[in-house]
Amino acid sequence: MAAAPAILLITQYYRPELVGSGPYCGELAEWLQAAGSSVTVVAGLPHYPGHSVFPAYRRKPPRRETVAGVDVVRLRHWIPRRSSAALRILSEAHFLLVGCWALLTGRIPRQPVVISLCPSILTVVLGAIARRGGRHIAVVHDIQSGLARGLGMVGSRLLVTAMRWCERIALNHTDVVVVLDPAMRDELRLNGVVVPIEVMPIWVDTERLLQAPQPRRAAPVLLYSGNFGRKQGLHQLIALAERLQHERPALTLVLRGEGGMRDAVAASIAAAGLTNVRLAGLLPAERLAESLADADIHLVPQDPDAAVFAVPSKVFNIMAVGRPFVATARPGSPLWRMMEASGAFLCTPPNDARAFAEAVLRLVDDPAFAVELGDRGRQFVNRTCAKALVLGRFVALARTCAEPVRPSPRHVLIFEPDSDGHPHEWLCHLIDFARRAPPAPLISFVVSPSLYRDLAARLDAAPAAGIRILPLSPAAARLCTNRALVVNGFARWWFMRRFLARTGAQTGQFLSLDLLSLPLALRLGAGSGRRVGGILFRPSVHYRLLGAYRPCRRERLRDLRKAALYRLMLPNRALGSVLTLDPFFPRHAARFYRAGSKVRAVPDPVYPLPLGIDGDNALADSLPPGRVALLLFGHLTERKGTLTLLESLRLIPEYIAARLTVILAGKIDSAIANRVATLRQQLEIFQPDLMLTLVDRHLSTGEIGALVARVDVVLAPYQRFVGSSGVLLWAARAGKPLLTQDFGLIGPLVRRYRLGLAVDSDRQEALAAGIVRIVQEGPGRFIDPQQAHRFVARNTPERFAALVFGSAAEASSISARS
């Protein structure tokens, strides 16, 4: 184990402050010192939660003192006399300036590890200045820009934007950020923070805060204890007290604390004529356990607009002494998720006095339930945030940061700004693979903001070291998905370079390399010897060599443009391996293009669930027996062949139609909905014996799996579709033959693996003839089960992910050598 490093802790708040960050920083410093580190604390003069310095520090405040064995350097900075966002920013800026002067004059020693506490972000800036030659850990308890925006503390959008910019820049100049909750991590990621972020909850001293027996008294006492500030949403307590005064006058609410809103709360109590509310001051720190256990039920209101940006630390202490509480929080917020995880308290919607009162009275009227919640709370803190557990992690983090800086480990960056279609599924495959068997020490996934939370939650469900999910900003995502392909391609190239530089990754992989053809053809690089690679979806330039291919003028021009770009982009030294979903293209590239040997095949991982998993058989079971069942599923668009299929069914002989059931399952594109309805009515007239089932809605994966397993033939009558399709895998997995297009890549794949019958699906007559042939000769004649199994085995998500990461690893090694 690494030796305990000397540590510099920078915070505006420290002991003897009793609430807020002061006790947190005090316990952190004392624990680190007890673990062997020499700790120096740089702090302001104690004043929180009020606006005046504590009496003992007003006259001749000490420049340096020892508090509980820890060396503390005091900075005498300006403290405003009233609450205001502008005044607070000025106070924090003055703390930064005083701290910089103390650094210049040598009052603050430089140490190998610097820990800074936010709030304020300017304290983090001071930590970055003090870290010269060392490592920096930023602990974020409040996201100030979010609080300012959510609480309306700052009216200027420009100022909020500037605060977000400052937070992003400051935190990206640290080595690691520590937050209290995954929601805070997500908010920082969405603001552009790319450095590693560790989630460490507020710890609880479970040895000092023991679970206390429930007090015996006639009427339970309801307690709010803490700061009287705007983010606490204290007006909700006044509304609660008004309801309870009418419904349960025997109940007493004790509001204990200090802060800028205390006078306003007192005025509200007097204005409402409340006799069931008592204001009290905070008790000394040594009486914390006593003060918490003295209440029967605790109250934790929150301003809903601040709940994502700050976690109330008091709730952990409340649970430690075995008391239940009622909080106000929105579904999905950190507190709401904690309620679901712990089962230790109740949450009600914010600003709903009736729901708040009902939850409180539920605990009052059911003491056994209240005791049960308290027991669960104690178990939860023992399990997740006991002091020894959390601070042990912090000590390990500090020691890791103190180790000599080694050469950067291999770092791979996966870039995918799209959120529709295959990208989500592909990213899930890659994340799951990396989680099971990390192919590189560090992997960053840069994704669209709309996919970020889902993928981050997926990783949270089974955490893995060395994997980061980083969201693009909304503006960057819009540029990267712009309908103008030139804008789209250059935006992707630019933001890939930017994220490579910001994360320190050596290689980047585009999951959609087609759009980068022009920037790469212009020999644009990735910067600083870095390399990029990616996946080509549809390299259609070689279709003329694969079989039936009669391109129209537009398609010929498209192929000529692609061929020219490939010829220019493949020799680009910044371009590593090029993967393609087309197994026939690598040979063509190696034959006709310089540097064409870079191109390698990768399987299409659009992989169905194993049969019988998550199945919903109601729709499949409704199909009539004794008929040949044909299925077209997915988003039913014109290009998918929906209209051509319906028109072709009119051409089938009546005796064949009488043996058919045709199922169209999926949401119908609004552009063709009227035409589909007309063709369906015509079929009822011209093919009365044909059974046509139309399910116009999105189907679950289980429903699709059950349908594919039940039908006899899967239809994919695409209209000049370029590339492959996951439908091939769905059908092959279930051992069902396909009736599909003979155009482009799908036809050769179907023939090579004997997956079904490929026809000219652009023509109604050819499609109708294919249906007749399958019915007459029998569906089983058109599929080779062994070949279909071979096709499925070659196209697994695991093989896809292994090849993608293998390509990136090869590019990283080349970058390192160069």
Short mmCIF file of C-alpha atoms in Angstrom, two decimals, residues 187-370:
data_model
loop_
_atom_site.label_atom_id
_atom_site.label_comp_id
_atom_site.label_asym_id
_atom_site.label_seq_id
_atom_site.Cartn_x
_atom_site.Cartn_y
_atom_site.Cartn_z
CA GLU A 187 -25.39 16.96 -13.89
CA LEU A 188 -21.64 17.57 -14.00
CA ARG A 189 -21.23 15.24 -16.97
CA LEU A 190 -24.00 17.08 -18.83
CA ASN A 191 -22.12 20.30 -18.10
CA GLY A 192 -19.03 18.89 -19.84
CA VAL A 193 -16.93 17.59 -16.93
CA VAL A 194 -14.85 14.70 -18.33
CA VAL A 195 -12.40 13.86 -15.53
CA PRO A 196 -13.06 10.76 -13.38
CA ILE A 197 -15.96 11.22 -10.96
CA GLU A 198 -16.31 9.12 -7.81
CA VAL A 199 -19.63 8.84 -5.96
CA MET A 200 -19.12 8.86 -2.17
CA PRO A 201 -22.12 9.60 0.04
CA ILE A 202 -22.02 11.66 3.20
CA TRP A 203 -20.68 9.38 5.90
CA VAL A 204 -22.25 8.73 9.27
CA ASP A 205 -20.36 8.16 12.50
CA THR A 206 -22.35 5.07 13.42
CA GLU A 207 -20.22 4.56 16.54
CA ARG A 208 -21.13 8.00 17.93
CA LEU A 209 -24.67 8.20 16.57
CA LEU A 210 -26.27 5.12 18.07
CA GLN A 211 -29.80 3.98 17.41
CA ALA A 212 -31.88 5.37 20.26
CA PRO A 213 -35.14 4.00 21.71
CA GLN A 214 -38.32 5.84 20.77
CA PRO A 215 -39.24 8.46 23.40
CA ARG A 216 -42.46 7.86 25.32
CA ARG A 217 -44.83 10.82 25.37
CA ALA A 218 -48.46 11.56 24.73
CA ALA A 219 -47.99 13.55 21.52
CA PRO A 220 -45.13 12.95 19.06
CA VAL A 221 -42.69 15.78 18.33
CA LEU A 222 -41.98 16.74 14.73
CA LEU A 223 -38.53 18.26 14.16
CA TYR A 224 -36.83 20.25 11.43
CA SER A 225 -33.15 20.77 12.21
CA GLY A 226 -30.59 22.51 10.02
CA ASN A 227 -29.95 25.61 8.00
CA PHE A 228 -32.70 28.16 7.35
CA GLY A 229 -31.91 28.80 3.68
CA ARG A 230 -33.70 29.12 0.36
CA LYS A 231 -32.87 25.64 -0.92
CA GLN A 232 -34.58 24.04 2.10
CA GLY A 233 -38.06 25.10 0.94
CA LEU A 234 -39.10 26.05 4.49
CA HIS A 235 -42.42 27.56 3.37
CA GLN A 236 -43.61 23.95 3.12
CA LEU A 237 -43.24 23.61 6.89
CA ILE A 238 -45.50 26.62 7.43
CA ALA A 239 -48.15 25.10 5.16
CA LEU A 240 -47.81 21.77 6.99
CA ALA A 241 -48.17 23.46 10.38
CA GLU A 242 -51.33 25.26 9.26
CA ARG A 243 -52.99 21.97 8.28
CA LEU A 244 -51.88 20.17 11.42
CA GLN A 245 -53.07 23.00 13.69
CA HIS A 246 -56.59 22.34 12.41
CA GLU A 247 -56.39 18.53 12.18
CA ARG A 248 -54.04 17.58 15.08
CA PRO A 249 -53.52 20.55 17.42
CA ALA A 250 -51.72 18.36 19.95
CA LEU A 251 -48.75 17.89 17.60
CA THR A 252 -45.77 20.22 18.01
CA LEU A 253 -43.35 21.25 15.28
CA VAL A 254 -39.88 22.28 16.44
CA LEU A 255 -37.81 24.25 13.94
CA ARG A 256 -34.21 24.25 15.10
CA GLY A 257 -31.43 26.11 13.31
CA GLU A 258 -29.97 29.36 12.03
CA GLY A 259 -29.64 31.02 8.67
CA GLY A 260 -30.67 33.85 6.41
CA MET A 261 -34.34 32.82 6.22
CA ARG A 262 -34.91 32.49 9.97
CA ASP A 263 -36.47 35.93 10.39
CA ALA A 264 -38.74 35.34 7.38
CA VAL A 265 -39.86 32.01 8.85
CA ALA A 266 -40.59 33.63 12.20
CA ALA A 267 -42.62 36.32 10.46
CA SER A 268 -44.62 33.68 8.55
CA ILE A 269 -45.38 31.82 11.79
CA ALA A 270 -46.66 35.01 13.42
CA ALA A 271 -48.68 36.03 10.36
CA ALA A 272 -50.40 32.64 10.21
CA GLY A 273 -51.13 32.70 13.95
CA LEU A 274 -49.49 29.31 14.45
CA THR A 275 -49.34 28.09 18.05
CA ASN A 276 -48.02 24.62 17.26
CA VAL A 277 -44.58 25.75 16.05
CA ARG A 278 -41.58 26.48 18.24
CA LEU A 279 -38.30 27.99 17.05
CA ALA A 280 -35.07 26.86 18.71
CA GLY A 281 -31.33 27.23 18.23
CA LEU A 282 -28.86 24.55 17.24
CA LEU A 283 -27.41 22.40 20.01
CA PRO A 284 -23.63 21.94 20.43
CA ALA A 285 -21.98 19.31 18.24
CA GLU A 286 -21.44 16.97 21.17
CA ARG A 287 -25.23 16.83 21.64
CA LEU A 288 -26.00 15.94 17.99
CA ALA A 289 -27.14 12.39 18.75
CA GLU A 290 -29.32 13.61 21.60
CA SER A 291 -30.92 16.35 19.51
CA LEU A 292 -31.73 13.98 16.64
CA ALA A 293 -33.09 11.20 18.86
CA ASP A 294 -35.27 13.64 20.83
CA ALA A 295 -37.73 13.88 17.92
CA ASP A 296 -40.24 11.21 16.95
CA ILE A 297 -40.44 12.18 13.30
CA HIS A 298 -38.09 14.39 11.30
CA LEU A 299 -39.10 16.72 8.48
CA VAL A 300 -36.86 17.26 5.44
CA PRO A 301 -38.44 19.76 3.03
CA GLN A 302 -36.53 20.72 -0.11
CA ASP A 303 -37.01 23.26 -2.82
CA PRO A 304 -37.74 21.00 -5.82
CA ASP A 305 -35.53 23.07 -8.14
CA ALA A 306 -32.54 22.56 -5.88
CA ALA A 307 -33.00 18.87 -5.13
CA VAL A 308 -30.88 17.69 -8.07
CA PHE A 309 -27.96 19.93 -7.19
CA ALA A 310 -27.59 19.44 -3.43
CA VAL A 311 -28.05 16.43 -1.17
CA PRO A 312 -29.26 17.09 2.42
CA SER A 313 -26.56 15.52 4.57
CA LYS A 314 -28.79 15.51 7.65
CA VAL A 315 -30.82 12.55 6.40
CA PHE A 316 -27.95 10.14 7.01
CA ASN A 317 -27.62 11.22 10.64
CA ILE A 318 -31.38 10.94 11.09
CA MET A 319 -31.33 7.37 9.80
CA ALA A 320 -28.31 6.55 11.98
CA VAL A 321 -30.26 7.27 15.21
CA GLY A 322 -33.15 5.16 13.95
CA ARG A 323 -35.70 7.88 13.32
CA PRO A 324 -38.09 8.01 10.37
CA PHE A 325 -38.59 11.18 8.36
CA VAL A 326 -40.80 12.64 5.69
CA ALA A 327 -39.13 14.46 2.79
CA THR A 328 -40.49 16.44 -0.11
CA ALA A 329 -38.97 15.33 -3.41
CA ARG A 330 -39.88 14.73 -7.00
CA PRO A 331 -40.01 11.16 -8.35
CA GLY A 332 -36.61 10.27 -9.78
CA SER A 333 -34.75 12.81 -7.62
CA PRO A 334 -31.83 11.64 -5.42
CA LEU A 335 -33.98 11.53 -2.28
CA TRP A 336 -36.77 9.65 -4.03
CA ARG A 337 -34.29 7.05 -5.29
CA MET A 338 -32.80 6.76 -1.81
CA MET A 339 -36.30 6.14 -0.41
CA GLU A 340 -36.75 3.30 -2.90
CA ALA A 341 -33.32 1.84 -2.10
CA SER A 342 -33.56 2.07 1.69
CA GLY A 343 -37.27 1.80 2.48
CA ALA A 344 -36.44 4.00 5.49
CA PHE A 345 -38.58 7.11 4.99
CA LEU A 346 -41.45 8.62 3.04
CA CYS A 347 -41.37 11.12 0.17
CA THR A 348 -44.19 13.35 -0.96
CA PRO A 349 -44.40 15.73 -3.94
CA PRO A 350 -43.00 19.21 -3.22
CA ASN A 351 -45.40 22.02 -2.33
CA ASP A 352 -48.25 19.60 -1.64
CA ALA A 353 -49.26 20.39 1.94
CA ARG A 354 -52.03 17.80 1.96
CA ALA A 355 -49.72 14.94 0.91
CA PHE A 356 -47.05 16.15 3.34
CA ALA A 357 -49.55 16.15 6.21
CA GLU A 358 -50.97 12.73 5.27
CA ALA A 359 -47.49 11.18 5.27
CA VAL A 360 -46.69 12.69 8.66
CA LEU A 361 -49.98 11.51 10.16
CA ARG A 362 -49.44 8.05 8.76
CA LEU A 363 -46.30 7.78 10.90
CA VAL A 364 -48.01 9.41 13.89
CA ASP A 365 -50.95 6.98 13.75
CA ASP A 366 -48.83 3.87 13.12
CA PRO A 367 -45.94 3.90 15.62
CA ALA A 368 -44.94 0.35 14.68
CA PHE A 369 -44.49 1.41 11.06
CA ALA A 370 -42.44 4.42 12.17
#
